[in-house]
CSV table of C-alpha atoms in Angstrom, one decimal:
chain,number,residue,atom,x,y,z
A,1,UNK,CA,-56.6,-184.8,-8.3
A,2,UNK,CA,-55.9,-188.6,-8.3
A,3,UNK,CA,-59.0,-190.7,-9.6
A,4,UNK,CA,-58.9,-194.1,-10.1
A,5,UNK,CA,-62.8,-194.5,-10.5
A,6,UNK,CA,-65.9,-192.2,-11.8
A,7,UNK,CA,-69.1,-193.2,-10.8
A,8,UNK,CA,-71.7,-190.5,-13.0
A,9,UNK,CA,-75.4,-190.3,-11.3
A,10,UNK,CA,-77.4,-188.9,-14.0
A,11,UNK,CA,-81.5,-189.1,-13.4
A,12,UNK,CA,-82.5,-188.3,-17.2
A,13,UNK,CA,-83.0,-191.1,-18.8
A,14,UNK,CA,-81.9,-189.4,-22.2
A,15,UNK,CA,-78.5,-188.0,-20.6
A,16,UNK,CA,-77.9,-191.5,-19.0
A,17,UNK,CA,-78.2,-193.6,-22.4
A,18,UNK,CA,-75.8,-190.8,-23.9
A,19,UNK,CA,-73.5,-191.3,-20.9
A,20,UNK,CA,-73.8,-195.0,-20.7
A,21,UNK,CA,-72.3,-194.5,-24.7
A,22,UNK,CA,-69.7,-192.7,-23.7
A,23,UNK,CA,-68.6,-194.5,-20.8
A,24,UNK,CA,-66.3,-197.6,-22.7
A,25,UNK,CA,-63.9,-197.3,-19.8
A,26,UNK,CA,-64.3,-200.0,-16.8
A,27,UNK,CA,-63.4,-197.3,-14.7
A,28,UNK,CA,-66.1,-195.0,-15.1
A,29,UNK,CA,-69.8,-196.1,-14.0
A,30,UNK,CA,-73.1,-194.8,-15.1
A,31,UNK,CA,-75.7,-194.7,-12.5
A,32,UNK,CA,-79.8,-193.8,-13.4
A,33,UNK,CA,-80.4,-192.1,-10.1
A,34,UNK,CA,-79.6,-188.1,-8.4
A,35,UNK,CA,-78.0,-187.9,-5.2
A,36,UNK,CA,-79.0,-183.8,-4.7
A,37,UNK,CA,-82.4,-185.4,-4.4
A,38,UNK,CA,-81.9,-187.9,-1.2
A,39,UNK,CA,-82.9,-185.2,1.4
A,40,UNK,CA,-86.6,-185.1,-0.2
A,41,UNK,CA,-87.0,-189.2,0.7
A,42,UNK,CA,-88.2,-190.4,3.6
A,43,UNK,CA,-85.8,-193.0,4.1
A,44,UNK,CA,-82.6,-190.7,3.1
A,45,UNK,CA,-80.3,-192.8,4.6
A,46,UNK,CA,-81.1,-196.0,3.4
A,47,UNK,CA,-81.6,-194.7,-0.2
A,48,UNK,CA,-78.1,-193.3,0.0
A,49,UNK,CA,-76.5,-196.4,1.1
A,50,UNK,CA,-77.5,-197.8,-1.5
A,51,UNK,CA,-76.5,-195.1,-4.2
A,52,UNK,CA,-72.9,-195.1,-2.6
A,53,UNK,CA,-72.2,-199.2,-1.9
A,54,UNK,CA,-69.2,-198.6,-4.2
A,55,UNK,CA,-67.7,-196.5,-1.5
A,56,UNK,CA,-65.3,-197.7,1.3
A,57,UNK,CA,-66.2,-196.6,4.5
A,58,UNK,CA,-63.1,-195.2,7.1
A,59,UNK,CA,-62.9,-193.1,9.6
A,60,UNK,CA,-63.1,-189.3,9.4
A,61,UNK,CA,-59.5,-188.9,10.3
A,62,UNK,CA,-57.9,-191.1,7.0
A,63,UNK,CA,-56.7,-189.2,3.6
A,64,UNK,CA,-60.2,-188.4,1.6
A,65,UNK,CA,-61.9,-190.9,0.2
A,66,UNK,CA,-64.1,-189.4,-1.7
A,67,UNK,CA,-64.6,-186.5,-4.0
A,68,UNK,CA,-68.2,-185.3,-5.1
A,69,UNK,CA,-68.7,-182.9,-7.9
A,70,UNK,CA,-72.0,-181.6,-8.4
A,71,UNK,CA,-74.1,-178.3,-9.2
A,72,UNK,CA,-76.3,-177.0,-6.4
A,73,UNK,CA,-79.7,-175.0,-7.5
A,74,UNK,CA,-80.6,-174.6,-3.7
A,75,UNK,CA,-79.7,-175.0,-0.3
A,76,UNK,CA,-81.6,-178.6,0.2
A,77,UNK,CA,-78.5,-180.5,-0.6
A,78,UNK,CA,-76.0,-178.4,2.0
A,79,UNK,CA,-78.8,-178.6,4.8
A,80,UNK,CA,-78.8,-182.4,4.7
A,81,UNK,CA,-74.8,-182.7,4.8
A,82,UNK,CA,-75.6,-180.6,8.1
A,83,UNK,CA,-77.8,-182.9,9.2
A,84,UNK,CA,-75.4,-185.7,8.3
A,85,UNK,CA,-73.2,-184.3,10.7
A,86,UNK,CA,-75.2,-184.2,13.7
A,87,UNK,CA,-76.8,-187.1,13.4
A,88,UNK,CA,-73.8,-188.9,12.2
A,89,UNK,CA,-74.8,-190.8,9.2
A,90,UNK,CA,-75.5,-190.4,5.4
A,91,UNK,CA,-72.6,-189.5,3.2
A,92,UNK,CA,-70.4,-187.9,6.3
A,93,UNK,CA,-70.7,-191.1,7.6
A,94,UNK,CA,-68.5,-192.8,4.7
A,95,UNK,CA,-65.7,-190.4,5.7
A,96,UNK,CA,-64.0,-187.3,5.3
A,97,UNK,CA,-65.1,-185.6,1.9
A,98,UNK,CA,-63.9,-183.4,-0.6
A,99,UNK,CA,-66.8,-181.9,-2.5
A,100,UNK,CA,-66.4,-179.6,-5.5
A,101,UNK,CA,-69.5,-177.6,-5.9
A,102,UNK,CA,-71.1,-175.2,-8.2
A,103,UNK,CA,-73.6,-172.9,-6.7
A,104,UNK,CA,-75.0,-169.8,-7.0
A,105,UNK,CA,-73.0,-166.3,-5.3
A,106,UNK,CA,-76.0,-166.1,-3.2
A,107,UNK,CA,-75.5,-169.9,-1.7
A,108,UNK,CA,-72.1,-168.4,-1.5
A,109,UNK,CA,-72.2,-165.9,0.5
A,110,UNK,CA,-74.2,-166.9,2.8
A,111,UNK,CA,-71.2,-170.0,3.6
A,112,UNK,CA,-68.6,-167.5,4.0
A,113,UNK,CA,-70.7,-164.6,6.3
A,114,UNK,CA,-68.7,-163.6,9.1
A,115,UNK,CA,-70.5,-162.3,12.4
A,116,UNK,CA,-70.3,-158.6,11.0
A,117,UNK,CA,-72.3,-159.4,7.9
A,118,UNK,CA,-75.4,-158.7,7.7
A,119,UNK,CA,-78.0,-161.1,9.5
A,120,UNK,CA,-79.9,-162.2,6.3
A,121,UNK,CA,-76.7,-163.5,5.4
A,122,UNK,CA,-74.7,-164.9,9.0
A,123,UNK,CA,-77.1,-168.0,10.0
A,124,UNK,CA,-76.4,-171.4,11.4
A,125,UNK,CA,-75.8,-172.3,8.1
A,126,UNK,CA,-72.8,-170.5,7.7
A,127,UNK,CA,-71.4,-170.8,11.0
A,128,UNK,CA,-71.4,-174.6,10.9
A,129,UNK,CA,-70.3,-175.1,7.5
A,130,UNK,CA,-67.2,-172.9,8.9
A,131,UNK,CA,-66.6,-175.5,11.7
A,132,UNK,CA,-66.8,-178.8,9.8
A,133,UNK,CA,-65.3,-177.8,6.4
A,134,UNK,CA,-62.6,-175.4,4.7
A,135,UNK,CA,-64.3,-173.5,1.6
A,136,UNK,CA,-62.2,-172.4,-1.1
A,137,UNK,CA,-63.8,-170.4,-4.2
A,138,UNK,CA,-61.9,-172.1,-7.3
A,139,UNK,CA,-63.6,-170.3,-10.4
A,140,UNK,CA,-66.1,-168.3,-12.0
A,141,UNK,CA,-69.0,-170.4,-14.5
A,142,UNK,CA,-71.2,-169.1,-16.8
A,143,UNK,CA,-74.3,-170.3,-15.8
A,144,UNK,CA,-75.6,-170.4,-19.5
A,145,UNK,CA,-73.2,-173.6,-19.6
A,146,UNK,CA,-75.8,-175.4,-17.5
A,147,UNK,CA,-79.4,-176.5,-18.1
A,148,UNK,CA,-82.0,-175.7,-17.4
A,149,UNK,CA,-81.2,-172.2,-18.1
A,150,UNK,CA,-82.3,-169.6,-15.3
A,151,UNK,CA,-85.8,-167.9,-15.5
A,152,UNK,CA,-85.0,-163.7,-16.1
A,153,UNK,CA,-85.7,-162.0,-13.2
A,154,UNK,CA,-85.7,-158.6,-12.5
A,155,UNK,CA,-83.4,-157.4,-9.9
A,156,UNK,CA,-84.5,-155.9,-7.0
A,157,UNK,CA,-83.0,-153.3,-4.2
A,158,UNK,CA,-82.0,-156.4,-2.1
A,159,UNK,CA,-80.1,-158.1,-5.0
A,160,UNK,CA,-77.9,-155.3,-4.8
A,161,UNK,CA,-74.6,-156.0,-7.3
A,162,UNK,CA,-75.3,-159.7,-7.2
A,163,UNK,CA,-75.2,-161.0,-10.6
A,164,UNK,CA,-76.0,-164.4,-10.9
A,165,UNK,CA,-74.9,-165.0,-14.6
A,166,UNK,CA,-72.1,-167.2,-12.8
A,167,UNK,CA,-71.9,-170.2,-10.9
A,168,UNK,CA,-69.2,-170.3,-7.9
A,169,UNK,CA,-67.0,-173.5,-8.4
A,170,UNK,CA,-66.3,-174.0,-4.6
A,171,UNK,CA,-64.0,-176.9,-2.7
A,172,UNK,CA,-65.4,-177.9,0.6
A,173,UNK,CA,-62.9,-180.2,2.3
A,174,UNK,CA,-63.6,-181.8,5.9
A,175,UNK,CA,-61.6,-180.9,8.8
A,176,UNK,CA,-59.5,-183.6,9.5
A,177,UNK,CA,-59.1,-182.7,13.5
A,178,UNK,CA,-62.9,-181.5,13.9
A,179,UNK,CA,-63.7,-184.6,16.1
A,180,UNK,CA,-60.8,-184.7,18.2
A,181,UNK,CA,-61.8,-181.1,19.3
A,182,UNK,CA,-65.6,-182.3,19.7
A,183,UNK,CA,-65.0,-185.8,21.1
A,184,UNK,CA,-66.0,-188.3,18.5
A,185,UNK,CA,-67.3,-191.1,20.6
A,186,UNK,CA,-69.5,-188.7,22.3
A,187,UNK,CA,-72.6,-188.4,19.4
A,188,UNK,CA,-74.5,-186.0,22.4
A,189,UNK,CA,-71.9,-183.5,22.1
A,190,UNK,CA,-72.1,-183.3,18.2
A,191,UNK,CA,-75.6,-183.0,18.6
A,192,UNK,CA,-75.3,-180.2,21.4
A,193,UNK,CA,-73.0,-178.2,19.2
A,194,UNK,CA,-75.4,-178.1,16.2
A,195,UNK,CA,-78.8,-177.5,18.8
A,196,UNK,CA,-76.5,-174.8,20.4
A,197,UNK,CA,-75.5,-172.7,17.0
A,198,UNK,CA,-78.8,-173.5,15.7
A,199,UNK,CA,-81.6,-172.6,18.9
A,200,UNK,CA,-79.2,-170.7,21.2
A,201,UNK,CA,-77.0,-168.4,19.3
A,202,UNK,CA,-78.5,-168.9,15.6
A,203,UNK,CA,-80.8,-165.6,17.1
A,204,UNK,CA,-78.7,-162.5,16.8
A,205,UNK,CA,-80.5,-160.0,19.6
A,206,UNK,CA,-80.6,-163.3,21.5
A,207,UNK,CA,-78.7,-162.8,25.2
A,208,UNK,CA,-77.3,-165.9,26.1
A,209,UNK,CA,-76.3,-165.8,30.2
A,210,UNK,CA,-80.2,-164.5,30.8
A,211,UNK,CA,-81.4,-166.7,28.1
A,212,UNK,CA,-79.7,-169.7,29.6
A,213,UNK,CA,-80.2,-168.6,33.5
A,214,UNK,CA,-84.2,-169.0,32.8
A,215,UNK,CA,-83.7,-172.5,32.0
A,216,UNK,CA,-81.1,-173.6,34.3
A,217,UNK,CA,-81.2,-171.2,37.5
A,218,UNK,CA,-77.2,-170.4,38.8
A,219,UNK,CA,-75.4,-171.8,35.9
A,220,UNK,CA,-74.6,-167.7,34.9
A,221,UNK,CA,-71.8,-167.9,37.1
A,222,UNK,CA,-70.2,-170.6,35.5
A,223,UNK,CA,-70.5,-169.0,32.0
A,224,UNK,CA,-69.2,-166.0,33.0
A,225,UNK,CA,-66.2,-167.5,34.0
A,226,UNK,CA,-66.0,-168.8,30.3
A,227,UNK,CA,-66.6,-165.7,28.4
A,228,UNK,CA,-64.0,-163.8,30.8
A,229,UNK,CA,-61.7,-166.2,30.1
A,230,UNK,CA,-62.6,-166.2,26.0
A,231,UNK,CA,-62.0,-162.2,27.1
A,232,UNK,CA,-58.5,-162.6,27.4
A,233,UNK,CA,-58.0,-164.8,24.5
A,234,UNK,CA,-59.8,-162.8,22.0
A,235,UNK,CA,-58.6,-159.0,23.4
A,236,UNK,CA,-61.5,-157.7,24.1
A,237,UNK,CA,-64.1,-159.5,21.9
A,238,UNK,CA,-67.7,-158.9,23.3
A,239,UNK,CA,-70.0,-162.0,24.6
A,240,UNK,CA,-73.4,-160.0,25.2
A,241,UNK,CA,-75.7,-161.2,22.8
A,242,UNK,CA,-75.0,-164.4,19.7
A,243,UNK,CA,-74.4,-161.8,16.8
A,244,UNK,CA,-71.2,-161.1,19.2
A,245,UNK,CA,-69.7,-164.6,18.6
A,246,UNK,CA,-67.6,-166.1,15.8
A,247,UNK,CA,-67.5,-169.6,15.0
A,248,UNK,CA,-64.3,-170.4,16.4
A,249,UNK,CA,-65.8,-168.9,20.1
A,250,UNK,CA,-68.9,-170.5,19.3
A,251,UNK,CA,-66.9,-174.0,19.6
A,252,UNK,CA,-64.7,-173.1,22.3
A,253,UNK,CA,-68.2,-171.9,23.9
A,254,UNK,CA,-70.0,-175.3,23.8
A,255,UNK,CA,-66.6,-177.4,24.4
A,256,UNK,CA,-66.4,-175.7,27.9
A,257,UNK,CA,-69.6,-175.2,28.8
A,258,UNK,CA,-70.8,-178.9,27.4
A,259,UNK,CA,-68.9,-179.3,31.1
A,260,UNK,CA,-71.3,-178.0,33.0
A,261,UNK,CA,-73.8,-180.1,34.7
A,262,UNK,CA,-76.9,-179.1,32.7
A,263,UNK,CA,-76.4,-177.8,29.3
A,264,UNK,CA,-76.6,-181.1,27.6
A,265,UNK,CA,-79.6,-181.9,29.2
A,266,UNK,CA,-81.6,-178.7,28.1
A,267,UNK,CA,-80.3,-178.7,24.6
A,268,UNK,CA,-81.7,-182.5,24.5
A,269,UNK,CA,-84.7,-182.0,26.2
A,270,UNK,CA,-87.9,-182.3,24.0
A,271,UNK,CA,-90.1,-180.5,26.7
A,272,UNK,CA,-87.9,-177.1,25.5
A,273,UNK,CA,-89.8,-174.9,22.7
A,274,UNK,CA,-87.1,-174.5,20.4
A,275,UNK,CA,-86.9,-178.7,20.0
């Protein structure tokens, strides 16, 4: 890891006088503010602008810019980066990150689901994080080494073996083609891909030629020419329903059918329920 500057966000004002102490090094700079909590404000992206001024913009495709290291207590923080991403602004819009997070192995499983995973675990979430980033688990922390310490709980049936005495150290690193395969210049079609994991496919008994035919009468045909052809690349993988698709056929999904003459339009559509 080459770093030439630390920039510390630390919103307790007891831990920031410490750090501003033990920060003698023009290199490292102490700021009395918390990033994870930018996707509670109302004007997110504004407040981040200004938290982040030190950074230098550059296009998604250049070397990594950045790297973030921070502990996660929730989802709010990873939620926001996804919305980053479809809007197109907030810290994805500085450039391609490298992010080294600690979260809990709940959080962490539900990154890494697969489409055979249980449903409680394989959401949007998941699916998009595996389009726009590689995840790597790094380590094992005990979460004793953070505060504020965990409330006991006692586990339940649906906990099953998950112990969360550790945090995951994970590396999240952006995929440095993603927008050549979506089309960067076109914003719509980032936006299409997140509506379509999210209100088309994010529901697993969901049947998506029927679904699709009710709002856009004849355009089966033309998907069923898509999902024959994914046939043939994928051996034999099935298309019925969205608990069917993985997120690699999930992008090749929307980059061929984002063709057709009406699915933008529906996904964009505020008269459409799901909106």
């Amino acid at each position: 890891m080459n770093v030439t500057d630390v920039n510390l966000h630390e919103p307790d004002p007891l831990f920031f006088k410490n750090l501003l102490n033990l920060s003698s090094s023009s290199n490292v700079k102490v700021f009395n503010n918390d990033i994870l909590q930018v996707p509670k404000c109302i004007t997110a992206t504004k407040k981040l602008d200004s938290m982040l001024e030190y950074i230098e913009k550059k296009e998604w495709e250049h070397d990594c810019i950045y790297q973030l290291i921070a502990s996660l207590n929730n989802q709010d923080f990873l939620r926001y980066i996804l919305r980053n991403f479809s809007h197109q602004n907030g810290i994805l819009a500085l450039g391609r990150p490298i992010m080294y997070l600690l979260i809990t192995p709940a959080t962490y499983q539900k990154l890494i689901a697969g489409p055979h995973e249980p449903w409680n675990l394989y959401k949007p979430l998941a699916v998009l994080f595996q389009i726009i980033f590689h995840i790597e688990l790094l380590s094992k922390v005990d979460r004793r080494s953070f505060v504020p310490w965990p409330t006991p709980y006692k586990k339940t049936e649906s906990k099953g073996n998950l112990s969360e005495d550790s945090l995951y150290l994970i590396r999240i690193e952006g995929k440095k083609h993603l927008y050549q395969k979506l089309g960067k210049e076109n914003i719509e079609r980032v936006n299409t891909l997140q509506k379509f994991v999210t209100h088309v496919i994010g529901r697993k008994k969901q049947r998506i030629i029927p679904t699709i035919e009710q709002w856009v009468p004849g355009f089966g045909p033309h998907l069923i020419k898509v999902f024959v052809l994914f046939w043939f690349q994928t051996m034999g993988s099935r298309f019925r329903s969205s608990s069917d698709c993985s997120k690699h056929q999930r992008l090749r999904f929307v980059q061929q059918t984002d063709s057709g003459r009406n699915l933008r339009y529906i996904l964009h559509d505020p008269t459409h329920p799901w909106i």
